[in-house]
CSV table of N, CA, C and O in Angstrom, one decimal:
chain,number,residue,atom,x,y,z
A,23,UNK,N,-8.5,-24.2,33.1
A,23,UNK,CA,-9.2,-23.1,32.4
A,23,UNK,C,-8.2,-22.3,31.5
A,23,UNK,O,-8.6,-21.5,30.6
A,24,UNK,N,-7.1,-22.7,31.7
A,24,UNK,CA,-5.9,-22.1,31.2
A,24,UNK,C,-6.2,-22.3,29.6
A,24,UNK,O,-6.3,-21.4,28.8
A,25,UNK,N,-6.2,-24.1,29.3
A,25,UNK,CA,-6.3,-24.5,27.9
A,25,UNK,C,-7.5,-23.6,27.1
A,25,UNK,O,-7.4,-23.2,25.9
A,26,UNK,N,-8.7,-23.4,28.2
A,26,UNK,CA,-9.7,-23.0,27.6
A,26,UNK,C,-10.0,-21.6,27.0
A,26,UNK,O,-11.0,-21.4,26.2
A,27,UNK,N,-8.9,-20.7,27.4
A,27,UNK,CA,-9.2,-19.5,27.4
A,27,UNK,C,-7.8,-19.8,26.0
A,27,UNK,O,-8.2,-19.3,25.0
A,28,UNK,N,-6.7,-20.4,25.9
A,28,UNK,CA,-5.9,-20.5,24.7
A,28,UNK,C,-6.3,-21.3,24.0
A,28,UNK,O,-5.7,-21.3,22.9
A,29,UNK,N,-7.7,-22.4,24.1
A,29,UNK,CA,-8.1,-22.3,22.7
A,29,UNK,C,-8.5,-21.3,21.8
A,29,UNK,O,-8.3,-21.0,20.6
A,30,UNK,N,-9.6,-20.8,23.1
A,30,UNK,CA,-10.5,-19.8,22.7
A,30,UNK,C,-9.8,-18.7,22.1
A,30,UNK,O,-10.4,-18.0,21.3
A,31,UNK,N,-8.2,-18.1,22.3
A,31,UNK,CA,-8.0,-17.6,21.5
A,31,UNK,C,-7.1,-17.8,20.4
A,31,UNK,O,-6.6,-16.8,19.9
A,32,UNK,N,-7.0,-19.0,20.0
A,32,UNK,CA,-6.7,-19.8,19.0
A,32,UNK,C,-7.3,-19.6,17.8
A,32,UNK,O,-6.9,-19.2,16.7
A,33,UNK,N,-9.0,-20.1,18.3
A,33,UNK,CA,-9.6,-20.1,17.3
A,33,UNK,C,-10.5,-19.2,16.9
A,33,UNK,O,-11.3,-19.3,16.1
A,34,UNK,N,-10.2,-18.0,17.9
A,34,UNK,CA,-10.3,-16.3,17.0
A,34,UNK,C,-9.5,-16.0,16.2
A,34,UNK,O,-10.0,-15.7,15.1
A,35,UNK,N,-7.9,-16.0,16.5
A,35,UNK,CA,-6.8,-16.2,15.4
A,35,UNK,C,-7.1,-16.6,14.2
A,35,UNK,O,-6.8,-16.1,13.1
A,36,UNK,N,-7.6,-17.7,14.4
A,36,UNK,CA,-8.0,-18.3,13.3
A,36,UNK,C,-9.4,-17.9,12.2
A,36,UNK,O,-9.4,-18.2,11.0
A,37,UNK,N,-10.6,-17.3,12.9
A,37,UNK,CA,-11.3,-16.7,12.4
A,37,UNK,C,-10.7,-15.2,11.9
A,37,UNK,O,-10.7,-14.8,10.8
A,38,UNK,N,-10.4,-14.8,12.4
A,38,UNK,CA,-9.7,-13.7,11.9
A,38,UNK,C,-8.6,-14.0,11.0
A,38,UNK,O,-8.2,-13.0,10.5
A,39,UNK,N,-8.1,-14.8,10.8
A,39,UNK,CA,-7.3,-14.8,9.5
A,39,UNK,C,-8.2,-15.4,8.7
A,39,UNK,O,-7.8,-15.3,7.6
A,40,UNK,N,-9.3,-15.9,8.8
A,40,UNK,CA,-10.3,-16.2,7.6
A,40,UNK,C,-11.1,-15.2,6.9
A,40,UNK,O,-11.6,-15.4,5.8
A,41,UNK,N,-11.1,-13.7,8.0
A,41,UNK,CA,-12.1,-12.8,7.5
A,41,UNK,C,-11.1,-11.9,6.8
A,41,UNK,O,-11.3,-11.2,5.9
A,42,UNK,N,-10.0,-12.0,7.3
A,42,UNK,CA,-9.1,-10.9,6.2
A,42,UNK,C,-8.4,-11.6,5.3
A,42,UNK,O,-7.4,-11.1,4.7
A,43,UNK,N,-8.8,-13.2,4.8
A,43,UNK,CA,-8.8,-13.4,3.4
A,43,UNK,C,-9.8,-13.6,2.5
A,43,UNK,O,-9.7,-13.9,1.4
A,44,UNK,N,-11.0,-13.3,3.4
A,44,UNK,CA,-12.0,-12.9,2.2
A,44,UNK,C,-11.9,-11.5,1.9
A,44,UNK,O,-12.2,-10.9,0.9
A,45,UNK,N,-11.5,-11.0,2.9
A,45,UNK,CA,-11.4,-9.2,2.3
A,45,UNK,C,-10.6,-9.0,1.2
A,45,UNK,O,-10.8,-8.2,0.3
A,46,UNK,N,-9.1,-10.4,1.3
A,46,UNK,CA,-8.1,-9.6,0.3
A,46,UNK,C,-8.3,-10.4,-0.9
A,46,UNK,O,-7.5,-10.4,-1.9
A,47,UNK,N,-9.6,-11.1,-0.9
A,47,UNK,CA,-10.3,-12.4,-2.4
A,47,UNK,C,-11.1,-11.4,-2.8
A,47,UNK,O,-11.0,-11.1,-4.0
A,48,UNK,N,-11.9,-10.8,-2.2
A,48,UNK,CA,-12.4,-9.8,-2.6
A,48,UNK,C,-12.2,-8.7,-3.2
A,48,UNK,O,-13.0,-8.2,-4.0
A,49,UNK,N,-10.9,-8.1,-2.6
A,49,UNK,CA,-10.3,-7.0,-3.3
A,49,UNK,C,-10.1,-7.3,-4.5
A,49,UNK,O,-10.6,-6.7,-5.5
A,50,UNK,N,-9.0,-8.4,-4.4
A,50,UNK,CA,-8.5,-8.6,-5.3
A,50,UNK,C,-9.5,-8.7,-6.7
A,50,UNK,O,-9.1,-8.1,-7.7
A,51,UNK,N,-10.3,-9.3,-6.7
A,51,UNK,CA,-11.6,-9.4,-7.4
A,51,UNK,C,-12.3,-7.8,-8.1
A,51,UNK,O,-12.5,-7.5,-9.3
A,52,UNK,N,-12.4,-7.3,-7.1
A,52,UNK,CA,-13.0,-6.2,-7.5
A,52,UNK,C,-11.7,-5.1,-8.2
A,52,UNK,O,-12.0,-4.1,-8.8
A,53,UNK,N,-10.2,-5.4,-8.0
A,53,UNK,CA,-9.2,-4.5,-8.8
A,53,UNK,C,-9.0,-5.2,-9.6
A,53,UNK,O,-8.4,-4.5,-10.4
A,54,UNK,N,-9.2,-6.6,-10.2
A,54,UNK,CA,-9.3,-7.5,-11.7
A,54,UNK,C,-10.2,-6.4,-12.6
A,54,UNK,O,-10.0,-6.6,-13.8
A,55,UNK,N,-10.9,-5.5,-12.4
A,55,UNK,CA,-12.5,-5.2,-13.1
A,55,UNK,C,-12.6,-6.4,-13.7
A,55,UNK,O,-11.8,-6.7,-14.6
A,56,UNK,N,-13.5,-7.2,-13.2
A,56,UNK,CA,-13.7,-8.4,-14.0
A,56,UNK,C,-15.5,-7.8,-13.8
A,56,UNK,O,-15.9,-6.9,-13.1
A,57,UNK,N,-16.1,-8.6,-14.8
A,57,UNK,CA,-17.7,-8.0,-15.6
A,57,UNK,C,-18.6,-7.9,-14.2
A,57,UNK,O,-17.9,-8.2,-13.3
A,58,UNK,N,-19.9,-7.5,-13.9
A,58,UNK,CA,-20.6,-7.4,-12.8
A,58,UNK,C,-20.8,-8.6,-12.3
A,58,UNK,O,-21.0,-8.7,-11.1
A,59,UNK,N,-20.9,-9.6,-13.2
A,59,UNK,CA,-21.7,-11.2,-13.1
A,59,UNK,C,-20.7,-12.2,-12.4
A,59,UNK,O,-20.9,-13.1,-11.6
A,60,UNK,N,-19.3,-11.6,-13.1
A,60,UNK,CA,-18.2,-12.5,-12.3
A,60,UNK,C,-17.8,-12.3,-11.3
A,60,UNK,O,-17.2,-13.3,-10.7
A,61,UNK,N,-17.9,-11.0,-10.7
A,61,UNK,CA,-17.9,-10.4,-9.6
A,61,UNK,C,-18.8,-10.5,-8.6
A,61,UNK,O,-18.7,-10.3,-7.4
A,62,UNK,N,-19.8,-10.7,-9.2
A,62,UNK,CA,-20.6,-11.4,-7.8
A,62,UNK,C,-20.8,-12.8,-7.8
A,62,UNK,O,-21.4,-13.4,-6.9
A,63,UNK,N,-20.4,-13.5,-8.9
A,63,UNK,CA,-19.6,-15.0,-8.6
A,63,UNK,C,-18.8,-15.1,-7.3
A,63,UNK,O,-19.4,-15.5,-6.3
A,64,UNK,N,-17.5,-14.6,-7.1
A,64,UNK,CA,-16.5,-14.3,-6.8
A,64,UNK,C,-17.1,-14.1,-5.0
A,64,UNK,O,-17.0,-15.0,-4.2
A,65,UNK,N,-17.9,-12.8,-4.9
A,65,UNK,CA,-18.6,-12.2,-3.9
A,65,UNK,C,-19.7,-13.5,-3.3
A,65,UNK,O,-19.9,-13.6,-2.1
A,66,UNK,N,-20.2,-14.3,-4.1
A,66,UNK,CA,-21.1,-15.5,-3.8
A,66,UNK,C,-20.3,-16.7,-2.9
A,66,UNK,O,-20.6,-17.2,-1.8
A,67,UNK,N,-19.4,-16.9,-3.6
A,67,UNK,CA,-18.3,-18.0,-3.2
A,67,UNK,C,-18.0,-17.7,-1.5
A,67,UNK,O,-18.4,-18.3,-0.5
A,68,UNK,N,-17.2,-16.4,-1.5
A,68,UNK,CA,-16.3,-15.9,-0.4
A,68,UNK,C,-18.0,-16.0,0.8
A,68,UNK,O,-17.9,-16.6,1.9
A,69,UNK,N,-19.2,-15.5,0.5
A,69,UNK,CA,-19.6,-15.4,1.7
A,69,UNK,C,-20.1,-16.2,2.7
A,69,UNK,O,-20.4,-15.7,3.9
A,70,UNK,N,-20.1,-17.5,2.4
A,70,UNK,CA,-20.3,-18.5,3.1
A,70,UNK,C,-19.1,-18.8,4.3
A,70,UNK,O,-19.2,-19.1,5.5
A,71,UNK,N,-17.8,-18.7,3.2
A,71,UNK,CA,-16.2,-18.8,3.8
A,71,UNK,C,-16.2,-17.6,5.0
A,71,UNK,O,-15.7,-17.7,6.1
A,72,UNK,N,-16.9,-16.6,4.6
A,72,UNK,CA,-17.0,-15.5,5.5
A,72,UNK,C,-18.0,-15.5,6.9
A,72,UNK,O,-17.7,-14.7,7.8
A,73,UNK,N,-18.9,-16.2,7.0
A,73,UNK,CA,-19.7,-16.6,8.1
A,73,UNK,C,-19.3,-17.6,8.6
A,73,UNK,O,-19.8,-18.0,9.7
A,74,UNK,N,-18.4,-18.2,7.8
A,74,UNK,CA,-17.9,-19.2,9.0
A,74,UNK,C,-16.6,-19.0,9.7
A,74,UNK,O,-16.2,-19.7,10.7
A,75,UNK,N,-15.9,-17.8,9.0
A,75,UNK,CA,-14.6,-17.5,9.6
A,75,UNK,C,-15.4,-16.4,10.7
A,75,UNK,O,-14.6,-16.0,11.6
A,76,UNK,N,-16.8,-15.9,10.8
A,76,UNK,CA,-17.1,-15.0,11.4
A,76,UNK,C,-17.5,-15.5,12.8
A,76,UNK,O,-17.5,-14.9,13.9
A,77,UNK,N,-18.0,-17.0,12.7
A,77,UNK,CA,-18.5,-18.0,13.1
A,77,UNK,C,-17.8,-18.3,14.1
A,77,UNK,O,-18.1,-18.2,15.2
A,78,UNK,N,-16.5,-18.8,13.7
A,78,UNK,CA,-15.8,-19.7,14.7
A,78,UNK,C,-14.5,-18.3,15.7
A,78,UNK,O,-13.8,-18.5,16.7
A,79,UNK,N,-14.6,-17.0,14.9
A,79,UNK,CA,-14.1,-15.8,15.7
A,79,UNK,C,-15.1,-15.9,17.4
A,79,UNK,O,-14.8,-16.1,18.6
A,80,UNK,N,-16.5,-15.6,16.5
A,80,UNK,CA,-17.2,-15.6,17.8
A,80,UNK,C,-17.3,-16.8,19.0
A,80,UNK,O,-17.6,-16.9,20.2
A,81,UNK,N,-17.0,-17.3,18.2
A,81,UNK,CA,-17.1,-19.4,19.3
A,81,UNK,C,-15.7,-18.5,20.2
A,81,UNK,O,-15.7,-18.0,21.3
A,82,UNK,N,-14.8,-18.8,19.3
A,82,UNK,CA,-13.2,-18.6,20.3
A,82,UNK,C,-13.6,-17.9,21.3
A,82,UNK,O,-13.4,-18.2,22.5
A,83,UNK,N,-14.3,-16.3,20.8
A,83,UNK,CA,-14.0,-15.2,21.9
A,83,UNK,C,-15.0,-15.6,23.1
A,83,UNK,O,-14.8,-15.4,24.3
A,84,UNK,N,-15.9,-16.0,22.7
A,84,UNK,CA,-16.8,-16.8,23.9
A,84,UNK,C,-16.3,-18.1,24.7
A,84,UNK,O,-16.8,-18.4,25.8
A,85,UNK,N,-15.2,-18.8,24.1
A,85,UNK,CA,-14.4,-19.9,24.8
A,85,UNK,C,-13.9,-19.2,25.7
A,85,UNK,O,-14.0,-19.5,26.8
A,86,UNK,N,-13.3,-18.0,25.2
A,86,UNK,CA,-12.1,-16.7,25.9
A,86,UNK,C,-12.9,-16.3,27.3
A,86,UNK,O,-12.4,-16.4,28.5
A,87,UNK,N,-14.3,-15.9,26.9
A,87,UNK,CA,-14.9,-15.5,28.1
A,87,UNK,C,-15.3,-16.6,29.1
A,87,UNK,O,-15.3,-16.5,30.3
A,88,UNK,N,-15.5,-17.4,28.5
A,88,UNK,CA,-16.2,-18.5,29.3
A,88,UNK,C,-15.1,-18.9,30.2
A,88,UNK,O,-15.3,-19.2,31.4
A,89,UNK,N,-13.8,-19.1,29.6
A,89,UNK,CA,-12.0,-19.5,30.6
A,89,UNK,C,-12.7,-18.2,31.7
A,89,UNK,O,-13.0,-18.7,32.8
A,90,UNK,N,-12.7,-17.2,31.5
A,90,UNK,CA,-12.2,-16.6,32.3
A,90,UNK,C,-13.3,-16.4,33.6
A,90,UNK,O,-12.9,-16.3,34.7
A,91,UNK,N,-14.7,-16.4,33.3
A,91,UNK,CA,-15.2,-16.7,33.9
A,91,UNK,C,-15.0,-18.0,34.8
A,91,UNK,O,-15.2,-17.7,36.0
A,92,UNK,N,-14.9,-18.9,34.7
A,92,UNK,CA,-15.1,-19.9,35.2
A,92,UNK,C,-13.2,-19.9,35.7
A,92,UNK,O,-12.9,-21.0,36.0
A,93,UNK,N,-12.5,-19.2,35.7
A,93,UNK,CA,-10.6,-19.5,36.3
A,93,UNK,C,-10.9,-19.1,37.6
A,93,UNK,O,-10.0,-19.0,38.4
């Protein structure tokens, strides 16, 4: 259960570094002032990247729970 609960928080780690690089794609995006159209290019791209980094946060922390339940 040991592995299970350090995947699980592995691949929160990892979802979480995916959601604070859509934050800083985004920033960065919106301090370019680039035109309204390109900007929600930009905003279009990242949100997909962003539900899946949000995605596999929540898998991990439920791997996390699930180790500990079952240790």
């Amino acid at each position: 259960m040991t592995a299970l609960i350090w995947g699980g928080a592995a691949l929160s780690v990892a979802g979480l570094v995916g959601l604070v690089w859509c934050i800083v794609r985004v920033w960065k995006a919106r301090r370019a002032d680039l035109s309204d159209e390109d900007l929600r290019t930009v905003v279009r791209k990242v949100v997909p990247l962003n539900m899946g980094a949000l995605f596999l946060s929540v898998i991990g922390l439920m791997l996390v729970i699930l180790g500990i339940f079952m240790g």
